[in-house]
Amino acid sequence: MTDAAVAPPYMHRHGEFDPDPSIARVREQAGIARVGTPFGYEAWLVTRHADVRRVLSDPRFGIELPAECSRRLADEDMTDEEVFRERAGDLLSQDPPEHTRLRKMLGPAFTVHQVRRLGPWIGQIVENHLDRMERTGPPVDLVQAFALPVPSLVICELLGVPYGDRTSFRRLASSPLDLSLPPSERTTAFRQVRAYMAGLAHCARIAPGEGLLGTLAREHGHELTTDELAAIGHLMLLAGYETTANMLALGTLALLRHPDQLRIMRDRPDAVEAGVEELLRWLSIITTATTRIATEPVEIAGRRIEAGELVLACLPAANRDPALVPDPDVLDLTRGTRGHVAFGHGIHHCLGAPLARAEMRIAFPALLRRFPTLRLADPRTEVRRRPPGFFHAVTCLPVEW
């Protein structure tokens, strides 16, 4: 088992929102740098918007890493068979044609049309939590009262997670991604989540319900193994819960720190869609896209990347690239840039992006209109953040109104 390491600079933030200044220097100078990772291997860090999009869409950069890398990420004692089983069904570790096969099965559940049908139901979940906040009265921790439970309830309902399991499951789901924990604890948490999902997958095979796992078992059960069903459920939980929860908390903090932009989100329904896109670009809560590996020599930003070398696409650097938008460090909800890479790019573009967008477009205006005087309980204090890692996140957000 590898030892926990200090997160490298590209995982850090300057203040509450901005990427570490060293990332901007890399982007402005060479555009690419050789960096270490918390897992003991080195990789190329790509920072410019055009280069990031190229890495994420060029088939010469594969996503299926050697088994040795997987062992470094998790447990060095894993056998090749165990690595294979943990990868089965995981779209973020599969290249075509396996990725194409899995995504084709999942795609219909996350179309814009399908997600639009969920709008009233998501709206009701949001209103129920706002009602609870109003009954409790200020101050409240917005993370625990709103940002975490809303997407958690949405994705658990979609997956078919039993109601009584949701609180403990939410805690387990985030532990494998917490770089402040020792690797052994992260590995244990990962396996606990996967074992839980395997149990759900087994139940879905026996008695398919209306959730995503039940639908997949009913319609594609002969094509999917239980390991694949479990991995799909695990990925959907991660993609549909962790990222959206962090966006709701950090997005609200960003708006509270920029009252002029808050008023746009609250008072202009026509600007909500653009506003959500700008928050996604400006916050870039995911530090890097999933690690790629060069399958043949490729030149990026004037540097030759050899076959077998690993590449990280730095999403915050790409989304703050002046080549994408003018004044990229300014939060401007009226521009709504759609070329950002907050959800990735290419064939691995986040499958749940339509669902995440729908939740944010409903949740932000509803929160701000219900509590038009929403404010930080102590605006002078910097909000506590998670240790640097895969996600930029706050641990609590005390607010009042």
Short mmCIF file of C-alpha atoms in Angstrom, two decimals:
data_model
loop_
_atom_site.label_atom_id
_atom_site.label_comp_id
_atom_site.label_asym_id
_atom_site.label_seq_id
_atom_site.Cartn_x
_atom_site.Cartn_y
_atom_site.Cartn_z
CA MET A 1 0.00 0.00 0.00
CA THR A 2 1.36 3.43 -0.91
CA ASP A 3 1.60 6.16 1.71
CA ALA A 4 -0.68 9.20 1.57
CA ALA A 5 1.07 12.16 -0.05
CA VAL A 6 0.57 15.89 0.07
CA ALA A 7 -1.66 17.01 -2.79
CA PRO A 8 0.40 18.71 -5.53
CA PRO A 9 -0.21 22.40 -6.36
CA TYR A 10 -2.66 21.72 -9.20
CA MET A 11 -5.07 20.30 -6.59
CA HIS A 12 -4.90 23.42 -4.41
CA ARG A 13 -6.99 26.59 -4.56
CA HIS A 14 -5.91 30.17 -3.95
CA GLY A 15 -8.46 31.60 -1.54
CA GLU A 16 -11.96 30.18 -1.84
CA PHE A 17 -12.30 29.88 -5.60
CA ASP A 18 -9.22 30.47 -7.76
CA PRO A 19 -6.83 27.78 -9.00
CA ASP A 20 -3.35 27.79 -7.53
CA PRO A 21 -1.36 30.61 -9.23
CA SER A 22 1.29 28.13 -10.35
CA ILE A 23 -1.25 26.59 -12.73
CA ALA A 24 -1.78 29.90 -14.53
CA ARG A 25 1.98 30.25 -14.87
CA VAL A 26 2.24 26.84 -16.50
CA ARG A 27 -0.58 27.71 -18.90
CA GLU A 28 0.95 31.08 -19.80
CA GLN A 29 4.47 29.78 -20.27
CA ALA A 30 4.97 26.19 -21.48
CA GLY A 31 1.32 25.07 -21.34
CA ILE A 32 2.43 21.66 -20.09
CA ALA A 33 4.49 20.42 -17.15
CA ARG A 34 5.76 17.21 -15.64
CA VAL A 35 4.12 16.73 -12.22
CA GLY A 36 3.89 14.25 -9.39
CA THR A 37 0.63 12.78 -8.11
CA PRO A 38 -0.54 11.71 -4.64
CA PHE A 39 -0.24 8.10 -5.82
CA GLY A 40 3.47 8.02 -6.51
CA TYR A 41 3.54 8.17 -10.31
CA GLU A 42 4.45 11.09 -12.58
CA ALA A 43 2.31 12.52 -15.34
CA TRP A 44 2.16 15.34 -17.87
CA LEU A 45 -0.19 18.15 -16.77
CA VAL A 46 -1.94 19.87 -19.71
CA THR A 47 -3.38 23.29 -18.92
CA ARG A 48 -4.54 25.16 -22.05
CA HIS A 49 -8.17 24.89 -23.11
CA ALA A 50 -7.50 23.73 -26.68
CA ASP A 51 -4.91 21.18 -25.52
CA VAL A 52 -7.19 19.83 -22.78
CA ARG A 53 -10.01 19.32 -25.28
CA ARG A 54 -7.59 17.56 -27.59
CA VAL A 55 -6.34 15.19 -24.88
CA LEU A 56 -9.92 14.36 -23.88
CA SER A 57 -11.06 13.65 -27.45
CA ASP A 58 -7.99 12.18 -29.16
CA PRO A 59 -8.25 8.34 -29.24
CA ARG A 60 -4.46 8.16 -28.92
CA PHE A 61 -4.96 9.06 -25.24
CA GLY A 62 -6.60 6.01 -23.71
CA ILE A 63 -8.32 5.83 -20.34
CA GLU A 64 -7.65 2.16 -19.60
CA LEU A 65 -4.53 2.28 -17.42
CA PRO A 66 -2.10 -0.57 -16.79
CA ALA A 67 -2.96 -2.80 -13.84
CA GLU A 68 0.09 -1.45 -12.00
CA CYS A 69 -1.45 2.05 -11.93
CA SER A 70 -4.68 0.65 -10.51
CA ARG A 71 -2.74 -1.07 -7.78
CA ARG A 72 -1.01 2.20 -6.89
CA LEU A 73 -4.39 3.92 -6.71
CA ALA A 74 -5.81 1.27 -4.43
CA ASP A 75 -3.96 -1.78 -3.11
CA GLU A 76 -0.55 -2.98 -4.30
CA ASP A 77 -1.48 -6.54 -3.30
CA MET A 78 -4.37 -6.73 -5.77
CA THR A 79 -4.14 -9.47 -8.37
CA ASP A 80 -4.74 -8.78 -12.06
CA GLU A 81 -8.07 -10.60 -11.74
CA GLU A 82 -9.15 -8.30 -8.89
CA VAL A 83 -8.15 -5.25 -10.95
CA PHE A 84 -10.22 -6.58 -13.86
CA ARG A 85 -13.27 -7.14 -11.64
CA GLU A 86 -13.08 -3.63 -10.16
CA ARG A 87 -12.85 -2.12 -13.64
CA ALA A 88 -15.75 -4.15 -15.05
CA GLY A 89 -18.62 -1.80 -15.88
CA ASP A 90 -16.69 1.37 -14.95
CA LEU A 91 -16.98 3.75 -17.89
CA LEU A 92 -14.10 5.83 -16.49
CA SER A 93 -11.65 2.97 -16.93
CA GLN A 94 -12.87 1.58 -20.26
CA ASP A 95 -11.91 2.46 -23.82
CA PRO A 96 -13.97 1.55 -26.90
CA PRO A 97 -15.40 -0.86 -27.81
CA GLU A 98 -16.23 -1.80 -24.19
CA HIS A 99 -16.99 1.82 -23.29
CA THR A 100 -19.27 2.15 -26.32
CA ARG A 101 -21.19 -0.99 -25.32
CA LEU A 102 -21.82 0.24 -21.76
CA ARG A 103 -22.62 3.83 -22.66
CA LYS A 104 -25.17 2.73 -25.25
CA MET A 105 -27.13 0.96 -22.51
CA LEU A 106 -26.99 3.91 -20.11
CA GLY A 107 -27.52 6.76 -22.56
CA PRO A 108 -31.34 6.60 -22.78
CA ALA A 109 -31.72 7.26 -19.03
CA PHE A 110 -29.86 10.59 -19.24
CA THR A 111 -31.12 12.24 -22.40
CA VAL A 112 -32.24 15.86 -22.15
CA HIS A 113 -35.81 14.71 -22.83
CA GLN A 114 -35.75 12.12 -20.05
CA VAL A 115 -34.23 14.54 -17.57
CA ARG A 116 -36.77 17.23 -18.47
CA ARG A 117 -39.52 14.84 -17.41
CA LEU A 118 -37.89 14.67 -13.96
CA GLY A 119 -38.08 18.45 -13.51
CA PRO A 120 -41.28 18.57 -11.40
CA TRP A 121 -40.04 15.73 -9.20
CA ILE A 122 -36.65 17.43 -8.64
CA GLY A 123 -38.50 20.67 -7.92
CA GLN A 124 -40.55 18.95 -5.23
CA ILE A 125 -37.43 17.54 -3.57
CA VAL A 126 -35.90 21.03 -3.54
CA GLU A 127 -39.06 22.62 -2.09
CA ASN A 128 -39.30 19.97 0.62
CA HIS A 129 -35.79 20.77 1.82
CA LEU A 130 -36.42 24.51 1.67
CA ASP A 131 -39.56 23.96 3.77
CA ARG A 132 -37.47 22.09 6.32
CA MET A 133 -34.89 24.90 6.42
CA GLU A 134 -37.66 27.44 6.96
CA ARG A 135 -39.16 25.42 9.82
CA THR A 136 -35.75 24.97 11.46
CA GLY A 137 -34.91 28.65 11.16
CA PRO A 138 -31.50 30.30 10.87
CA PRO A 139 -28.68 29.74 11.13
CA VAL A 140 -28.29 26.48 9.21
CA ASP A 141 -25.43 24.67 7.57
CA LEU A 142 -26.40 24.82 3.91
CA VAL A 143 -24.16 21.85 3.10
CA GLN A 144 -26.03 19.48 5.40
CA ALA A 145 -29.47 21.05 5.03
CA PHE A 146 -29.57 21.49 1.25
CA ALA A 147 -26.48 20.91 -0.90
CA LEU A 148 -25.86 17.31 0.14
CA PRO A 149 -29.37 15.89 0.64
CA VAL A 150 -30.99 17.21 -2.56
CA PRO A 151 -28.70 15.47 -5.12
CA SER A 152 -28.32 12.50 -2.79
CA LEU A 153 -32.07 11.94 -2.74
CA VAL A 154 -32.34 12.43 -6.50
CA ILE A 155 -29.63 9.92 -7.39
CA CYS A 156 -30.64 7.38 -4.74
CA GLU A 157 -34.22 7.46 -6.04
CA LEU A 158 -32.93 6.99 -9.58
CA LEU A 159 -30.70 4.09 -8.56
CA GLY A 160 -33.20 2.47 -6.24
CA VAL A 161 -31.22 2.78 -2.99
CA PRO A 162 -33.50 1.93 0.00
CA TYR A 163 -34.49 5.03 1.94
CA GLY A 164 -33.12 3.79 5.25
CA ASP A 165 -29.64 3.30 3.78
CA ARG A 166 -29.17 6.78 2.38
CA THR A 167 -27.47 8.55 5.28
CA SER A 168 -24.78 5.92 5.82
CA PHE A 169 -24.44 5.37 2.09
CA ARG A 170 -23.80 9.07 1.50
CA ARG A 171 -20.90 8.98 3.95
CA LEU A 172 -19.43 5.84 2.40
CA ALA A 173 -19.74 7.24 -1.11
CA SER A 174 -17.44 10.20 -0.45
CA SER A 175 -14.76 8.38 1.57
CA PRO A 176 -12.94 6.71 -1.38
CA LEU A 177 -12.25 10.19 -2.81
CA ASP A 178 -10.97 11.80 0.40
CA LEU A 179 -7.20 12.16 -0.04
CA SER A 180 -6.84 13.18 3.61
CA LEU A 181 -7.59 9.56 4.55
CA PRO A 182 -4.89 6.88 4.49
CA PRO A 183 -4.97 4.79 1.30
CA SER A 184 -6.02 1.71 3.27
CA GLU A 185 -9.16 3.52 4.52
CA ARG A 186 -10.00 4.77 1.03
CA THR A 187 -9.61 1.27 -0.37
CA THR A 188 -11.81 -0.20 2.37
CA ALA A 189 -14.50 2.41 1.72
CA PHE A 190 -14.36 1.77 -2.02
CA ARG A 191 -14.87 -1.93 -1.49
CA GLN A 192 -17.70 -1.35 0.98
CA VAL A 193 -19.53 0.82 -1.55
CA ARG A 194 -18.89 -1.70 -4.33
CA ALA A 195 -20.10 -4.57 -2.11
CA TYR A 196 -23.25 -2.62 -1.27
CA MET A 197 -23.85 -1.93 -4.94
CA ALA A 198 -23.30 -5.59 -5.76
CA GLY A 199 -26.06 -6.41 -3.28
CA LEU A 200 -28.39 -3.91 -4.98
CA ALA A 201 -27.47 -5.35 -8.37
CA HIS A 202 -28.24 -8.87 -7.16
CA CYS A 203 -31.64 -7.74 -5.84
CA ALA A 204 -32.33 -5.93 -9.12
CA ARG A 205 -31.75 -9.18 -11.01
CA ILE A 206 -34.20 -11.07 -8.80
CA ALA A 207 -36.90 -8.39 -8.63
CA PRO A 208 -36.20 -5.47 -11.02
CA GLY A 209 -37.73 -2.26 -9.72
CA GLU A 210 -38.22 1.06 -11.48
CA GLY A 211 -34.77 2.43 -10.63
CA LEU A 212 -31.85 2.55 -13.05
CA LEU A 213 -30.32 -0.71 -11.84
CA GLY A 214 -33.69 -2.46 -12.12
CA THR A 215 -34.22 -1.12 -15.63
CA LEU A 216 -30.75 -2.26 -16.71
CA ALA A 217 -31.28 -5.69 -15.15
CA ARG A 218 -34.64 -6.03 -16.87
CA GLU A 219 -33.59 -4.78 -20.31
CA HIS A 220 -29.90 -5.78 -20.45
CA GLY A 221 -29.51 -8.40 -17.72
CA HIS A 222 -28.26 -10.98 -20.18
CA GLU A 223 -25.53 -8.56 -21.36
CA LEU A 224 -24.31 -7.31 -17.96
CA THR A 225 -22.56 -9.15 -15.15
CA THR A 226 -23.31 -8.34 -11.52
CA ASP A 227 -19.87 -6.70 -11.25
CA GLU A 228 -20.76 -4.44 -14.17
CA LEU A 229 -24.12 -3.49 -12.67
CA ALA A 230 -22.43 -2.69 -9.35
CA ALA A 231 -19.79 -0.51 -11.05
CA ILE A 232 -22.43 1.35 -13.05
CA GLY A 233 -24.34 2.10 -9.86
CA HIS A 234 -21.16 3.25 -8.14
CA LEU A 235 -20.22 5.56 -11.00
CA MET A 236 -23.72 7.02 -11.20
CA LEU A 237 -23.64 7.75 -7.48
CA LEU A 238 -20.30 9.53 -7.83
CA ALA A 239 -21.25 11.45 -10.97
CA GLY A 240 -24.79 12.24 -9.85
CA TYR A 241 -24.22 13.11 -6.22
CA GLU A 242 -20.73 14.22 -5.23
CA THR A 243 -20.19 16.72 -8.04
CA THR A 244 -23.66 18.29 -7.88
CA ALA A 245 -23.58 18.57 -4.09
CA ASN A 246 -20.26 20.43 -4.25
CA MET A 247 -21.57 22.71 -7.00
CA LEU A 248 -24.66 23.65 -4.97
CA ALA A 249 -22.59 24.56 -1.92
CA LEU A 250 -19.73 26.31 -3.71
CA GLY A 251 -22.05 27.95 -6.22
CA THR A 252 -24.11 29.46 -3.40
CA LEU A 253 -20.94 30.67 -1.68
CA ALA A 254 -19.75 32.25 -4.94
CA LEU A 255 -23.06 34.06 -5.35
CA LEU A 256 -23.04 35.28 -1.76
CA ARG A 257 -19.54 36.66 -2.33
CA HIS A 258 -20.77 38.37 -5.53
CA PRO A 259 -24.14 39.98 -4.66
CA ASP A 260 -24.58 41.50 -8.12
CA GLN A 261 -24.38 38.02 -9.65
CA LEU A 262 -26.69 36.62 -6.97
CA ARG A 263 -29.35 39.12 -8.00
CA ILE A 264 -29.07 37.95 -11.60
CA MET A 265 -29.62 34.32 -10.59
CA ARG A 266 -32.48 35.22 -8.26
CA ASP A 267 -34.34 37.85 -10.28
CA ARG A 268 -33.79 36.93 -13.94
CA PRO A 269 -35.27 33.58 -14.97
CA ASP A 270 -33.95 34.15 -18.48
CA ALA A 271 -30.37 34.19 -17.15
CA VAL A 272 -30.49 31.01 -15.05
CA GLU A 273 -29.27 28.64 -17.77
CA ALA A 274 -26.33 30.89 -18.68
CA GLY A 275 -25.64 31.49 -15.00
CA VAL A 276 -25.31 27.79 -14.25
CA GLU A 277 -22.86 27.37 -17.15
CA GLU A 278 -20.76 30.26 -15.87
CA LEU A 279 -20.66 28.83 -12.35
CA LEU A 280 -19.58 25.48 -13.79
CA ARG A 281 -16.78 27.16 -15.75
CA TRP A 282 -15.63 29.52 -13.02
CA LEU A 283 -15.65 27.03 -10.14
CA SER A 284 -14.38 23.93 -11.99
CA ILE A 285 -14.78 21.81 -8.88
CA ILE A 286 -13.13 18.72 -10.43
CA THR A 287 -9.36 19.12 -10.31
CA THR A 288 -8.42 16.98 -13.30
CA ALA A 289 -10.11 14.70 -15.76
CA THR A 290 -9.54 10.97 -15.38
CA THR A 291 -5.91 10.08 -16.09
CA ARG A 292 -5.12 9.25 -19.72
CA ILE A 293 -2.28 7.18 -21.14
CA ALA A 294 -0.62 7.84 -24.50
CA THR A 295 -0.94 4.79 -26.75
CA GLU A 296 1.62 6.18 -29.21
CA PRO A 297 3.93 9.22 -29.32
CA VAL A 298 1.91 12.46 -29.46
CA GLU A 299 3.02 16.10 -29.42
CA ILE A 300 1.13 18.48 -27.10
CA ALA A 301 2.13 22.12 -26.56
CA GLY A 302 5.41 21.46 -28.32
CA ARG A 303 6.39 18.56 -26.06
CA ARG A 304 6.65 14.95 -27.15
CA ILE A 305 4.64 12.58 -24.99
CA GLU A 306 5.88 9.03 -25.37
CA ALA A 307 3.71 5.94 -25.58
CA GLY A 308 2.92 4.69 -22.09
CA GLU A 309 3.28 8.10 -20.41
CA LEU A 310 0.38 9.39 -18.31
CA VAL A 311 -1.45 12.67 -18.93
CA LEU A 312 -3.65 14.79 -16.68
CA ALA A 313 -6.00 17.41 -18.14
CA CYS A 314 -6.25 20.32 -15.68
CA LEU A 315 -9.89 21.44 -15.89
CA PRO A 316 -9.67 24.61 -13.73
CA ALA A 317 -6.73 25.87 -15.81
CA ALA A 318 -8.56 25.18 -19.08
CA ASN A 319 -11.74 26.88 -17.90
CA ARG A 320 -9.80 29.97 -16.78
CA ASP A 321 -7.90 30.18 -20.08
CA PRO A 322 -8.15 33.66 -21.69
CA ALA A 323 -8.39 31.85 -25.02
CA LEU A 324 -11.81 30.54 -23.91
CA VAL A 325 -13.34 33.76 -22.53
CA PRO A 326 -12.13 37.31 -21.94
CA ASP A 327 -11.40 38.17 -18.29
CA PRO A 328 -11.70 34.50 -17.28
CA ASP A 329 -11.16 35.19 -13.57
CA VAL A 330 -14.28 37.36 -13.48
CA LEU A 331 -17.58 35.71 -12.56
CA ASP A 332 -20.16 36.93 -15.10
CA LEU A 333 -23.42 34.98 -15.13
CA THR A 334 -24.64 36.67 -18.29
CA ARG A 335 -22.11 35.07 -20.66
CA GLY A 336 -22.90 31.37 -20.08
CA THR A 337 -19.95 29.94 -22.01
CA ARG A 338 -20.81 26.45 -23.27
CA GLY A 339 -17.31 25.54 -24.41
CA HIS A 340 -16.12 24.88 -20.86
CA VAL A 341 -14.81 21.45 -19.85
CA ALA A 342 -16.33 21.21 -16.36
CA PHE A 343 -18.06 17.99 -17.48
CA GLY A 344 -15.10 16.82 -19.54
CA HIS A 345 -15.12 16.45 -23.30
CA GLY A 346 -15.20 13.76 -25.95
CA ILE A 347 -16.59 10.26 -25.53
CA HIS A 348 -16.11 10.41 -21.75
CA HIS A 349 -18.09 13.64 -21.37
CA CYS A 350 -20.09 13.23 -18.16
CA LEU A 351 -23.15 11.09 -18.84
CA GLY A 352 -25.07 12.73 -16.00
CA ALA A 353 -24.44 16.32 -17.16
CA PRO A 354 -28.10 16.92 -18.17
CA LEU A 355 -29.27 15.76 -14.74
CA ALA A 356 -26.72 17.90 -12.89
CA ARG A 357 -27.66 20.95 -14.95
CA ALA A 358 -31.36 20.38 -14.28
CA GLU A 359 -30.79 20.15 -10.53
CA MET A 360 -28.77 23.37 -10.45
CA ARG A 361 -31.20 25.29 -12.67
CA ILE A 362 -33.99 24.38 -10.27
CA ALA A 363 -32.14 24.56 -6.95
CA PHE A 364 -30.26 27.88 -7.16
CA PRO A 365 -33.22 30.13 -8.05
CA ALA A 366 -35.55 28.30 -5.65
CA LEU A 367 -33.14 28.76 -2.74
CA LEU A 368 -32.50 32.44 -3.47
CA ARG A 369 -36.17 33.29 -3.99
CA ARG A 370 -37.33 31.46 -0.87
CA PHE A 371 -34.71 33.31 1.19
CA PRO A 372 -34.12 36.64 -0.61
CA THR A 373 -31.99 37.92 2.29
CA LEU A 374 -29.79 34.81 2.39
CA ARG A 375 -26.33 35.68 3.70
CA LEU A 376 -23.30 34.11 5.32
CA ALA A 377 -23.66 33.79 9.07
CA ASP A 378 -20.17 35.30 9.43
CA PRO A 379 -19.07 36.93 6.16
CA ARG A 380 -15.66 37.82 7.60
CA THR A 381 -14.62 34.20 8.06
CA GLU A 382 -13.25 32.09 5.23
CA VAL A 383 -15.41 29.02 4.85
CA ARG A 384 -13.83 25.72 5.84
CA ARG A 385 -12.82 23.66 2.81
CA ARG A 386 -11.96 20.04 2.27
CA PRO A 387 -8.25 19.20 1.98
CA PRO A 388 -7.07 19.49 -1.63
CA GLY A 389 -8.05 16.48 -3.69
CA PHE A 390 -10.15 15.33 -6.62
CA PHE A 391 -12.92 17.82 -5.79
CA HIS A 392 -12.95 21.41 -4.63
CA ALA A 393 -15.49 21.44 -1.80
CA VAL A 394 -16.50 23.11 1.46
CA THR A 395 -17.21 21.10 4.59
CA CYS A 396 -19.87 23.46 5.95
CA LEU A 397 -21.57 26.70 4.93
CA PRO A 398 -23.34 28.48 7.81
CA VAL A 399 -26.03 30.84 6.47
CA GLU A 400 -28.89 32.95 7.82
CA TRP A 401 -31.67 35.11 6.42
#
